[in-house]
CSV table of C-alpha atoms and ligand atoms in Angstrom, one decimal:
chain,number,residue,atom,x,y,z
A,1,MET,CA,9.7,29.6,-31.0
A,2,ARG,CA,10.0,27.2,-28.1
A,3,THR,CA,6.8,26.0,-26.3
A,4,VAL,CA,7.9,27.5,-23.0
A,5,GLN,CA,8.2,31.0,-24.5
A,6,LEU,CA,5.0,30.5,-26.4
A,7,PHE,CA,3.1,29.5,-23.3
A,8,TRP,CA,4.3,32.4,-21.1
A,9,GLY,CA,3.8,34.8,-24.1
A,10,ALA,CA,0.2,33.7,-24.2
A,11,VAL,CA,-0.1,34.4,-20.4
A,12,ILE,CA,1.4,37.9,-20.8
A,13,LEU,CA,-0.9,38.6,-23.7
A,14,ASN,CA,-3.9,37.7,-21.6
A,15,VAL,CA,-2.7,39.9,-18.7
A,16,ALA,CA,-2.5,42.8,-21.2
A,17,VAL,CA,-6.0,42.1,-22.5
A,18,VAL,CA,-7.4,42.1,-19.0
A,19,TRP,CA,-5.8,45.5,-18.3
A,20,ALA,CA,-7.1,46.9,-21.6
A,21,LEU,CA,-10.6,45.7,-20.8
A,22,PHE,CA,-10.4,47.2,-17.3
A,23,PHE,CA,-9.4,50.6,-18.6
A,24,THR,CA,-11.7,50.7,-21.6
A,25,VAL,CA,-15.0,49.0,-20.7
A,26,ALA,CA,-15.2,48.6,-16.9
A,27,PRO,CA,-17.1,51.3,-15.0
A,28,GLU,CA,-15.1,53.7,-12.9
A,29,PRO,CA,-14.0,52.3,-9.5
A,30,LYS,CA,-15.0,54.2,-6.4
A,31,ASN,CA,-11.4,55.2,-5.8
A,32,ALA,CA,-7.8,54.0,-6.4
A,33,ILE,CA,-7.9,51.4,-3.5
A,34,HIS,CA,-11.2,50.0,-4.8
A,35,GLY,CA,-9.7,50.0,-8.4
A,36,ILE,CA,-6.6,48.0,-7.2
A,37,GLY,CA,-9.0,45.5,-5.5
A,38,LEU,CA,-10.9,45.0,-8.8
A,39,VAL,CA,-7.7,44.5,-10.8
A,40,LEU,CA,-6.5,42.0,-8.2
A,41,GLY,CA,-9.9,40.2,-8.6
A,42,LEU,CA,-9.5,40.0,-12.3
A,43,HIS,CA,-6.0,38.6,-11.9
A,44,ALA,CA,-7.2,36.0,-9.4
A,45,ALA,CA,-9.6,34.7,-12.1
A,46,LEU,CA,-6.8,34.7,-14.7
A,47,LEU,CA,-4.5,32.8,-12.3
A,48,MET,CA,-7.2,30.2,-11.6
A,49,ILE,CA,-7.7,29.7,-15.4
A,50,LEU,CA,-3.9,29.3,-15.6
A,51,GLN,CA,-3.9,26.8,-12.8
A,52,LEU,CA,-6.5,24.7,-14.6
A,53,THR,CA,-4.5,24.7,-17.8
A,54,LEU,CA,-1.3,23.7,-15.9
A,55,VAL,CA,-2.9,20.6,-14.4
A,56,ALA,CA,-5.0,19.7,-17.4
A,57,ARG,CA,-2.4,17.2,-18.6
A,58,LEU,CA,-2.9,18.2,-22.2
A,59,PRO,CA,-0.7,15.7,-24.1
A,60,TRP,CA,0.6,18.5,-26.4
A,61,LEU,CA,1.8,20.7,-23.5
A,62,ASP,CA,3.0,17.8,-21.4
A,63,ARG,CA,5.2,16.2,-24.1
A,64,ARG,CA,6.9,19.6,-24.8
A,65,ILE,CA,7.2,21.0,-21.3
A,66,GLY,CA,7.1,18.0,-19.0
A,67,MET,CA,4.7,17.4,-16.1
A,68,ASP,CA,7.4,18.1,-13.5
A,69,ARG,CA,7.9,21.6,-14.8
A,70,LEU,CA,4.2,22.2,-15.3
A,71,THR,CA,3.5,21.0,-11.7
A,72,SER,CA,6.3,23.3,-10.4
A,73,TRP,CA,4.7,26.2,-12.2
A,74,HIS,CA,1.3,25.1,-10.8
A,75,ARG,CA,2.8,25.3,-7.3
A,76,TRP,CA,4.1,28.8,-7.7
A,77,THR,CA,1.0,30.0,-9.5
A,78,GLY,CA,-0.9,28.5,-6.5
A,79,PHE,CA,1.0,30.6,-4.0
A,80,THR,CA,0.6,33.7,-6.1
A,81,LEU,CA,-3.1,33.0,-6.3
A,82,PHE,CA,-3.3,32.7,-2.6
A,83,TRP,CA,-1.9,36.2,-2.0
A,84,VAL,CA,-4.0,37.8,-4.8
A,85,VAL,CA,-7.2,36.1,-3.6
A,86,LEU,CA,-6.4,37.3,0.0
A,87,LEU,CA,-5.6,40.9,-1.1
A,88,HIS,CA,-8.5,41.3,-3.5
A,89,PRO,CA,-11.3,41.5,-0.8
A,90,MET,CA,-9.1,43.6,1.5
A,91,PHE,CA,-8.6,46.3,-1.1
A,92,VAL,CA,-12.2,46.2,-2.3
A,93,ILE,CA,-13.5,46.5,1.4
A,94,ALA,CA,-11.0,49.2,2.2
A,95,GLY,CA,-12.0,51.1,-1.0
A,96,TYR,CA,-15.7,50.9,-0.1
A,97,ALA,CA,-15.0,51.9,3.5
A,98,ILE,CA,-13.1,55.0,2.3
A,99,ALA,CA,-15.8,55.9,-0.2
A,100,GLY,CA,-18.7,55.4,2.2
A,101,HIS,CA,-16.9,56.9,5.3
A,102,SER,CA,-17.7,53.7,7.2
A,103,THR,CA,-15.6,50.9,8.8
A,104,ALA,CA,-14.1,48.0,7.0
A,105,TRP,CA,-16.1,45.6,9.3
A,106,GLN,CA,-19.4,47.3,8.3
A,107,GLN,CA,-18.4,47.0,4.6
A,108,PHE,CA,-17.5,43.3,5.1
A,109,LEU,CA,-20.9,42.6,6.6
A,110,ASN,CA,-22.6,44.5,3.7
A,111,LEU,CA,-20.7,42.4,1.2
A,112,ALA,CA,-21.3,39.1,3.1
A,113,GLY,CA,-25.0,39.8,2.8
A,114,MET,CA,-24.9,39.7,-1.0
A,115,THR,CA,-25.0,36.4,-2.8
A,116,GLY,CA,-22.2,37.1,-5.3
A,117,SER,CA,-19.8,38.3,-2.6
A,118,LEU,CA,-20.6,35.5,-0.2
A,119,VAL,CA,-19.8,33.0,-2.9
A,120,GLY,CA,-16.4,34.7,-3.3
A,121,ILE,CA,-15.8,34.6,0.5
A,122,VAL,CA,-16.4,30.8,0.5
A,123,ALA,CA,-14.0,30.4,-2.5
A,124,LEU,CA,-11.4,32.4,-0.6
A,125,VAL,CA,-11.6,30.1,2.4
A,126,VAL,CA,-11.2,27.0,0.1
A,127,VAL,CA,-8.1,28.5,-1.6
A,128,VAL,CA,-6.6,29.5,1.8
A,129,VAL,CA,-7.0,25.9,3.1
A,130,ALA,CA,-5.6,24.3,0.0
A,131,ALA,CA,-2.6,26.7,0.0
A,132,GLY,CA,-2.1,25.9,3.7
A,133,VAL,CA,-1.8,22.1,3.1
A,134,SER,CA,0.5,22.7,0.2
A,135,ILE,CA,3.2,24.5,2.1
A,136,ARG,CA,6.2,22.3,2.5
A,137,TYR,CA,5.8,21.8,6.3
A,138,ALA,CA,2.2,20.6,6.1
A,139,ARG,CA,2.8,18.7,2.9
A,140,ARG,CA,5.5,16.5,4.5
A,141,ARG,CA,3.2,15.6,7.3
A,142,LEU,CA,0.2,14.6,5.2
A,143,GLN,CA,-0.4,11.4,3.4
A,144,TYR,CA,-0.3,11.9,-0.4
A,145,GLU,CA,-4.0,10.9,-0.7
A,146,THR,CA,-5.1,13.3,2.0
A,147,TRP,CA,-3.2,16.2,0.4
A,148,HIS,CA,-4.7,15.3,-2.9
A,149,ALA,CA,-8.3,15.1,-1.5
A,150,VAL,CA,-8.0,18.6,0.0
A,151,HIS,CA,-6.7,19.8,-3.3
A,152,PHE,CA,-9.8,18.3,-5.0
A,153,PHE,CA,-12.0,21.0,-3.2
A,154,LEU,CA,-10.3,23.5,-5.4
A,155,TYR,CA,-12.5,22.4,-8.2
A,156,ALA,CA,-15.4,23.6,-6.1
A,157,ALA,CA,-13.5,26.9,-5.6
A,158,VAL,CA,-13.2,27.3,-9.4
A,159,ALA,CA,-17.0,27.0,-9.8
A,160,LEU,CA,-17.5,29.5,-7.0
A,161,VAL,CA,-15.0,32.0,-8.5
A,162,LEU,CA,-16.8,31.7,-11.8
A,163,ILE,CA,-20.2,32.4,-10.1
A,164,HIS,CA,-18.6,35.2,-8.1
A,165,GLN,CA,-17.2,36.7,-11.3
A,166,LEU,CA,-20.6,36.5,-13.1
A,167,PHE,CA,-22.2,38.4,-10.2
A,168,GLU,CA,-19.5,40.8,-9.3
A,169,PHE,CA,-17.2,41.8,-12.0
A,170,SER,CA,-18.4,44.7,-14.0
A,171,ALA,CA,-15.6,43.9,-16.4
A,172,PHE,CA,-17.2,40.5,-17.1
A,173,THR,CA,-20.6,42.0,-18.0
A,174,ALA,CA,-19.7,45.5,-19.0
A,175,SER,CA,-19.4,44.8,-22.8
A,176,PRO,CA,-20.1,41.9,-25.2
A,177,VAL,CA,-16.3,41.8,-25.9
A,178,ALA,CA,-15.4,41.4,-22.3
A,179,LYS,CA,-18.1,38.8,-21.8
A,180,ALA,CA,-16.9,36.8,-24.9
A,181,TYR,CA,-13.3,37.0,-23.8
A,182,TRP,CA,-13.9,35.7,-20.2
A,183,TRP,CA,-16.3,33.0,-21.4
A,184,ALA,CA,-13.7,31.9,-24.0
A,185,LEU,CA,-11.0,31.6,-21.3
A,186,TRP,CA,-13.2,29.7,-18.9
A,187,VAL,CA,-14.4,27.3,-21.6
A,188,PHE,CA,-10.8,26.7,-22.7
A,189,ALA,CA,-9.5,26.0,-19.2
A,190,ILE,CA,-12.4,23.8,-18.1
A,191,GLY,CA,-12.6,22.1,-21.5
A,192,SER,CA,-8.8,21.4,-21.3
A,193,LEU,CA,-9.2,19.9,-17.9
A,194,LEU,CA,-12.1,17.7,-19.0
A,195,VAL,CA,-10.3,16.5,-22.1
A,196,GLY,CA,-6.9,15.9,-20.4
A,197,ARG,CA,-8.0,14.5,-17.1
A,198,VAL,CA,-11.2,12.7,-18.0
A,199,ALA,CA,-11.9,12.1,-21.7
A,200,VAL,CA,-8.4,11.1,-22.9
A,201,PRO,CA,-7.7,8.6,-20.0
A,202,LEU,CA,-11.2,7.1,-20.3
A,203,TRP,CA,-10.9,6.7,-24.0
A,204,ARG,CA,-7.3,5.3,-23.9
A,205,ASN,CA,-8.2,2.7,-21.2
A,206,ALA,CA,-11.4,1.7,-23.0
A,207,ARG,CA,-9.4,1.3,-26.2
A,208,HIS,CA,-6.3,-0.6,-24.8
A,209,GLN,CA,-7.9,-2.7,-22.0
A,210,PHE,CA,-4.7,-3.0,-20.0
A,211,ARG,CA,-4.1,-6.0,-17.8
A,212,VAL,CA,-1.2,-7.3,-15.8
A,213,ALA,CA,0.6,-10.0,-17.9
A,214,ALA,CA,3.5,-10.9,-15.5
A,215,VAL,CA,5.1,-9.8,-12.2
A,216,VAL,CA,8.9,-10.3,-12.1
A,217,PRO,CA,10.9,-9.7,-8.9
A,218,GLU,CA,14.1,-7.8,-9.8
A,219,SER,CA,15.6,-7.8,-6.2
A,220,ASP,CA,14.3,-8.0,-2.6
A,221,ASP,CA,12.5,-4.7,-2.9
A,222,VAL,CA,12.2,-4.0,-6.6
A,223,VAL,CA,9.6,-5.6,-8.9
A,224,SER,CA,8.7,-5.3,-12.6
A,225,VAL,CA,5.1,-5.4,-13.7
A,226,HIS,CA,4.5,-6.3,-17.4
A,227,VAL,CA,1.2,-4.9,-18.8
A,228,ARG,CA,-0.5,-6.0,-22.0
A,229,GLY,CA,-3.4,-4.6,-23.9
A,230,ARG,CA,-5.1,-4.2,-27.2
A,231,HIS,CA,-3.7,-2.0,-30.0
A,232,LEU,CA,-0.6,-1.0,-28.0
A,233,ASP,CA,1.1,0.0,-31.2
A,234,LYS,CA,-1.4,2.9,-31.4
A,235,LEU,CA,-0.4,4.1,-27.9
A,236,PRO,CA,1.8,7.3,-28.3
A,237,ALA,CA,4.2,6.3,-25.6
A,238,ARG,CA,8.0,6.9,-25.7
A,239,ALA,CA,11.0,5.7,-23.8
A,240,GLY,CA,11.6,8.0,-20.8
A,241,GLN,CA,7.9,8.7,-20.2
A,242,PHE,CA,5.7,7.6,-17.3
A,243,PHE,CA,2.1,6.6,-16.5
A,244,ILE,CA,0.0,7.1,-13.4
A,245,TRP,CA,-1.1,3.5,-12.6
A,246,ARG,CA,-4.1,2.2,-10.8
A,247,PHE,CA,-5.0,-1.4,-10.2
A,248,PRO,CA,-8.7,-1.3,-9.6
A,249,GLY,CA,-10.0,-4.6,-8.1
A,250,TYR,CA,-6.6,-5.2,-6.5
A,251,ALA,CA,-5.9,-1.8,-4.8
A,252,ARG,CA,-8.4,1.0,-3.9
A,253,TRP,CA,-9.4,2.8,-7.1
A,254,TRP,CA,-8.3,6.2,-5.8
A,255,GLN,CA,-4.8,4.9,-5.2
A,256,ALA,CA,-2.7,6.1,-8.2
A,257,ASN,CA,1.1,6.0,-8.4
A,258,PRO,CA,3.4,7.3,-11.1
A,259,PHE,CA,6.0,4.9,-12.5
A,260,SER,CA,8.2,5.3,-15.5
A,261,LEU,CA,8.4,2.8,-18.3
A,262,SER,CA,11.4,0.6,-17.7
A,263,ALA,CA,11.6,-0.6,-21.3
A,264,ALA,CA,10.9,1.2,-24.5
A,265,PRO,CA,7.3,0.5,-25.6
A,266,ASP,CA,7.4,-2.1,-28.4
A,267,GLY,CA,3.7,-2.0,-29.4
A,268,ARG,CA,3.0,-5.3,-27.6
A,269,SER,CA,3.5,-4.6,-23.9
A,270,LEU,CA,4.6,-2.0,-21.3
A,271,ARG,CA,6.8,-2.5,-18.3
A,272,LEU,CA,7.1,-0.6,-15.1
A,273,THR,CA,9.7,-1.3,-12.4
A,274,ALA,CA,9.0,-0.2,-8.9
A,275,LYS,CA,11.0,0.0,-5.7
A,276,ALA,CA,9.0,-0.7,-2.5
A,277,VAL,CA,9.0,2.5,-0.5
A,278,GLY,CA,5.4,2.5,0.9
A,279,GLY,CA,2.2,0.5,0.9
A,280,ALA,CA,1.2,0.8,-2.8
A,281,SER,CA,4.7,0.1,-4.3
A,282,ALA,CA,5.3,-2.8,-1.9
A,283,ALA,CA,2.0,-4.4,-2.8
A,284,LEU,CA,2.9,-4.6,-6.5
A,285,ARG,CA,4.9,-7.7,-5.8
A,286,HIS,CA,1.8,-9.7,-5.0
A,287,ILE,CA,-0.5,-8.4,-7.7
A,288,PRO,CA,-2.3,-11.3,-9.5
A,289,VAL,CA,-1.7,-11.8,-13.2
A,290,GLY,CA,-4.8,-10.7,-15.2
A,291,THR,CA,-5.6,-7.7,-12.8
A,292,ARG,CA,-7.2,-4.8,-14.7
A,293,VAL,CA,-5.0,-1.8,-15.0
A,294,PHE,CA,-6.1,1.8,-15.4
A,295,ALA,CA,-3.2,3.8,-16.8
A,296,GLU,CA,-3.2,7.6,-17.2
A,297,GLY,CA,-0.5,8.8,-19.6
A,298,PRO,CA,1.9,8.7,-21.2
A,299,TYR,CA,3.3,11.8,-19.6
A,300,GLY,CA,6.6,13.5,-19.4
A,301,ALA,CA,9.2,15.3,-21.5
A,302,PHE,CA,12.2,13.1,-20.5
A,303,THR,CA,12.4,11.7,-24.0
A,304,SER,CA,14.6,11.6,-27.0
A,305,LEU,CA,12.5,14.5,-28.5
A,306,ARG,CA,14.5,16.8,-26.2
A,307,ARG,CA,17.8,15.7,-27.7
A,308,THR,CA,19.9,18.5,-29.2
A,309,ARG,CA,23.3,16.6,-29.9
A,310,GLU,CA,24.4,13.4,-31.6
A,311,LYS,CA,26.0,12.0,-28.4
A,312,THR,CA,24.3,11.3,-25.1
A,313,LEU,CA,25.3,10.7,-21.5
A,314,LEU,CA,22.7,8.8,-19.4
A,315,ILE,CA,23.1,9.0,-15.6
A,316,ALA,CA,21.1,6.8,-13.3
A,317,GLY,CA,21.0,6.6,-9.6
A,318,GLY,CA,19.2,3.6,-7.8
A,319,VAL,CA,15.7,3.0,-9.1
A,320,GLY,CA,16.1,6.1,-11.3
A,321,VAL,CA,17.5,3.6,-13.7
A,322,THR,CA,14.0,2.8,-15.0
A,323,PRO,CA,13.6,5.6,-17.6
A,324,ILE,CA,17.4,5.5,-18.3
A,325,ARG,CA,17.1,1.8,-19.2
A,326,ALA,CA,14.2,2.6,-21.6
A,327,LEU,CA,16.1,5.5,-23.2
A,328,LEU,CA,19.2,3.4,-23.8
A,329,GLU,CA,17.1,1.2,-26.0
A,330,GLU,CA,15.8,4.1,-28.0
A,331,LEU,CA,18.5,6.8,-28.3
A,332,PRO,CA,20.6,6.6,-31.4
A,333,GLY,CA,24.3,7.5,-31.7
A,334,ASP,CA,27.1,7.4,-29.2
A,335,VAL,CA,25.8,6.7,-25.7
A,336,VAL,CA,27.6,6.5,-22.3
A,337,VAL,CA,25.8,5.2,-19.2
A,338,LEU,CA,26.9,5.9,-15.6
A,339,TYR,CA,24.9,3.9,-13.1
A,340,ARG,CA,25.3,4.9,-9.5
A,341,VAL,CA,24.4,2.5,-6.7
A,342,HIS,CA,25.9,1.8,-3.3
A,343,ARG,CA,26.6,-1.9,-3.9
A,344,ARG,CA,26.7,-4.0,-7.1
A,345,GLU,CA,23.8,-6.1,-5.9
A,346,ASP,CA,21.6,-3.0,-5.7
A,347,ALA,CA,22.0,-2.4,-9.4
A,348,VAL,CA,18.6,-3.6,-10.7
A,349,LEU,CA,18.2,-4.2,-14.4
A,350,LEU,CA,22.1,-4.2,-14.7
A,351,PRO,CA,22.3,-7.4,-16.9
A,352,GLU,CA,19.7,-5.9,-19.3
A,353,LEU,CA,21.6,-2.6,-19.4
A,354,GLU,CA,24.9,-4.5,-20.1
A,355,ALA,CA,23.3,-6.6,-22.9
A,356,LEU,CA,21.8,-3.5,-24.5
A,357,ALA,CA,25.1,-1.6,-24.2
A,358,ARG,CA,27.0,-4.5,-25.8
A,359,ASP,CA,24.5,-4.8,-28.7
A,360,ARG,CA,24.6,-1.2,-29.6
A,361,GLY,CA,28.3,-0.5,-28.7
A,362,ALA,CA,27.5,1.9,-25.8
A,363,ARG,CA,29.9,2.3,-22.8
A,364,ILE,CA,28.4,1.5,-19.4
A,365,GLU,CA,30.1,2.1,-16.0
A,366,LEU,CA,28.8,1.1,-12.6
A,367,LEU,CA,29.8,3.5,-9.8
A,368,THR,CA,29.6,1.8,-6.4
A,369,GLY,CA,30.7,2.9,-2.9
A,370,ARG,CA,29.5,5.5,-0.3
A,371,THR,CA,29.8,9.1,-1.3
A,372,GLY,CA,32.4,10.8,0.9
A,373,ALA,CA,34.1,7.5,2.0
A,374,GLY,CA,37.8,6.9,1.5
A,375,ASP,CA,40.9,9.2,1.1
A,376,PRO,CA,40.6,11.2,-1.1
A,377,PRO,CA,36.8,11.1,-0.5
A,378,PHE,CA,34.8,9.3,-3.2
A,379,VAL,CA,32.6,12.0,-4.9
A,380,PRO,CA,31.6,10.5,-8.2
A,381,PHE,CA,29.7,13.5,-9.5
A,382,ASP,CA,32.0,16.4,-8.7
A,383,PRO,CA,33.0,18.3,-11.9
A,384,GLN,CA,36.5,16.8,-12.1
A,385,ASN,CA,35.5,13.2,-11.7
A,386,LEU,CA,32.6,13.6,-14.1
A,387,ALA,CA,34.9,15.3,-16.7
A,388,ALA,CA,37.5,12.5,-16.2
A,389,LYS,CA,34.9,9.8,-16.9
A,390,VAL,CA,33.3,11.6,-19.8
A,391,PRO,CA,35.8,14.0,-21.3
A,392,ASP,CA,33.5,15.2,-24.1
A,393,VAL,CA,30.5,15.8,-21.7
A,394,THR,CA,30.0,19.3,-23.1
A,395,ASP,CA,29.2,17.7,-26.6
A,396,ARG,CA,26.5,15.5,-25.2
A,397,ASP,CA,22.9,15.7,-24.1
A,398,VAL,CA,22.8,14.5,-20.5
A,399,TYR,CA,19.8,12.7,-19.1
A,400,VAL,CA,19.8,12.2,-15.3
A,401,CYS,CA,17.4,10.4,-13.1
A,402,GLY,CA,18.1,9.5,-9.5
A,403,PRO,CA,17.7,10.5,-5.8
A,404,PRO,CA,17.2,14.3,-5.4
A,405,ALA,CA,20.7,14.8,-3.9
A,406,MET,CA,22.4,13.0,-6.7
A,407,THR,CA,20.4,14.7,-9.4
A,408,ASP,CA,21.3,18.1,-7.9
A,409,ALA,CA,25.0,17.2,-7.6
A,410,VAL,CA,25.0,16.2,-11.3
A,411,ILE,CA,23.3,19.4,-12.4
A,412,ARG,CA,25.7,21.5,-10.4
A,413,ALA,CA,28.7,19.6,-11.9
A,414,LEU,CA,27.3,20.1,-15.4
A,415,ARG,CA,26.9,23.8,-14.8
A,416,ALA,CA,30.5,24.0,-13.5
A,417,LEU,CA,31.6,22.2,-16.6
A,418,LYS,CA,29.6,24.7,-18.8
A,419,VAL,CA,27.3,22.1,-20.3
A,420,PRO,CA,24.6,24.3,-21.9
A,421,ARG,CA,21.2,24.1,-20.0
A,422,ARG,CA,19.3,23.0,-23.1
A,423,GLN,CA,21.5,19.8,-23.1
A,424,VAL,CA,20.6,18.9,-19.5
A,425,HIS,CA,17.4,16.8,-18.9
A,426,ALA,CA,16.3,15.6,-15.5
A,427,GLU,CA,13.5,13.4,-14.3
A,428,ARG,CA,13.0,13.9,-10.5
A,429,PHE,CA,10.4,11.3,-9.7
A,430,SER,CA,8.4,14.0,-7.9
A,431,LEU,CA,5.3,15.8,-8.9
A,432,ALA,CA,4.0,17.2,-5.7
A,433,ALA,CA,7.1,18.4,-3.8
B,1,FAD,C1,7.2,11.0,-12.8
B,1,FAD,C2,7.6,9.9,-11.7
B,1,FAD,C3,8.1,8.7,-12.2
B,1,FAD,C4,8.4,7.7,-11.2
B,1,FAD,N1,8.9,6.5,-11.6
B,1,FAD,C5,9.3,5.6,-10.7
B,1,FAD,C6,9.8,4.3,-11.2
B,1,FAD,O1,10.0,4.1,-12.4
B,1,FAD,N2,10.1,3.4,-10.2
B,1,FAD,C7,10.0,3.7,-8.9
B,1,FAD,O2,10.3,2.8,-8.0
B,1,FAD,N3,9.4,4.9,-8.5
B,1,FAD,C8,9.1,5.8,-9.3
B,1,FAD,N4,8.5,7.0,-8.9
B,1,FAD,C9,8.3,7.2,-7.5
B,1,FAD,C10,7.0,6.5,-7.1
B,1,FAD,O3,5.9,7.1,-7.7
B,1,FAD,C11,6.7,6.5,-5.6
B,1,FAD,O4,7.8,5.9,-5.0
B,1,FAD,C12,5.5,5.8,-5.3
B,1,FAD,O5,4.4,6.4,-5.8
B,1,FAD,C13,5.4,5.6,-3.8
B,1,FAD,O6,4.1,5.2,-3.4
B,1,FAD,P1,3.8,4.4,-2.1
B,1,FAD,O7,2.3,4.5,-1.9
B,1,FAD,O8,4.3,3.0,-2.2
B,1,FAD,O9,4.6,5.1,-1.0
B,1,FAD,P2,4.1,6.3,-0.1
B,1,FAD,O10,4.9,6.1,1.2
B,1,FAD,O11,2.7,6.4,0.0
B,1,FAD,O12,4.7,7.5,-0.9
B,1,FAD,C14,6.0,7.9,-0.9
B,1,FAD,C15,6.1,9.2,-1.6
B,1,FAD,O13,5.9,9.0,-3.0
B,1,FAD,C16,5.1,10.0,-3.5
B,1,FAD,N5,3.8,9.6,-4.1
B,1,FAD,C17,3.0,8.7,-3.6
B,1,FAD,N6,1.9,8.5,-4.4
B,1,FAD,C18,2.1,9.5,-5.4
B,1,FAD,C19,1.3,9.9,-6.5
B,1,FAD,N7,0.1,9.3,-6.8
B,1,FAD,N8,1.8,10.9,-7.3
B,1,FAD,C20,3.0,11.5,-7.0
B,1,FAD,N9,3.8,11.1,-6.0
B,1,FAD,C21,3.3,10.2,-5.2
B,1,FAD,C22,4.8,11.0,-2.4
B,1,FAD,O14,5.8,12.1,-2.5
B,1,FAD,C23,5.1,10.2,-1.2
B,1,FAD,O15,5.5,11.0,-0.1
B,1,FAD,C24,8.2,7.9,-9.8
B,1,FAD,C25,7.6,9.2,-9.4
B,1,FAD,C26,7.3,10.1,-10.4
B,1,FAD,C27,6.7,11.4,-9.9
């Protein structure tokens, strides 16, 4: 069974267990409204545990599902959590108010006077603020670091929810089975987070002692950084994957940026190639050789492990060429590369790609020009043009990495050409959007 099905199967199983425990061991709610409130509360806890697992960056899960997909699930789970967390106290308060023939405000004051409920109210406020900064409108206006810092408070919310649950939920303490079940879930989620986000990165960096070995300008605004370290042959990195890079001592330690490997790892060095789009990426050009590097990863499922066919089509747009260049080195069999740029001089790493293609007998085609220009308009990735360039596209795995509009156009064309979904693999260079 595929990992995605297995993962969601496990989630559904847990929802079923929570319902079973609610109906068997939890004491009777005051009324139906109160009961709905309690069920929502249990689901809020379950959603928080799911959130922790999705961001734990467990290598096993990340390699099979991909961090982009896990992050997108995390985003949707976050919004679901927001509504569940908001509705849970509303139903509980309404349930108590109906049962006690009093007002909702009176019941709210009663609950706010109890430690367990107060802790829950604080957790609710933190979740609401974090969800607020995650909506697209606010997200676009915030610096990445600010958005990330606000998100960090969610770890405090997790602790508060756990305390709230210990105080409040009769289902948690009603029976030894329920207690064991909830503790097992929390230990699993928090343990996964500590392993994936703390222990594995610290261990890998202590082991490999990464340092900048060379900085090579590729164009006016693109630079390659070569990184060396100890025992790199033991680092389980693959072509197509990325790391989250920090350069402590050179940049602020909390500044971390994801960049793909732009060459297949050879056991001796790693290479990233970055386009200057903001402060951190522009500063890479001036980084001194010998700078310490703290690299979290490897992450991502944009690798040859996803391959389902003998033949491959690689499509790169702009700096999206980085993982494509690495994949060209590693993928066996018949490979075609389409590389989309406005002008030939924008095509970074082109001489390397051409040399690799020559060595292994792959076909490479550079697609230059402005989309929509000319008569008929130049639309390189409409279904007809794509099929004309690669007539056997349906027999190939397609790996695409480029600007969002290009990636979307390619995926639409592949759908129109009936290329099965399992053969289409995209890296979107975005984790947070
Ligand atoms: C999986 C992945 C692989 C990537 N590979 C490459 C690559 O090989 N070459 C390349 O040139 N670019 C790559 N990028 C894009 C690169 O990460 C951003 O361009 C870079 O982080 C911008 O940082 P900045 O501070 O210079 O610019 P800013 O102006 O600060 O950031 C520009 C945008 O980049 C994104 N960004 C910034 N920091 C982070 C972060 N820590 N995590 C996630 N997103 C962030 C945000 O959406 C932000 O709005 C990749 C992105 C991802 C998610």
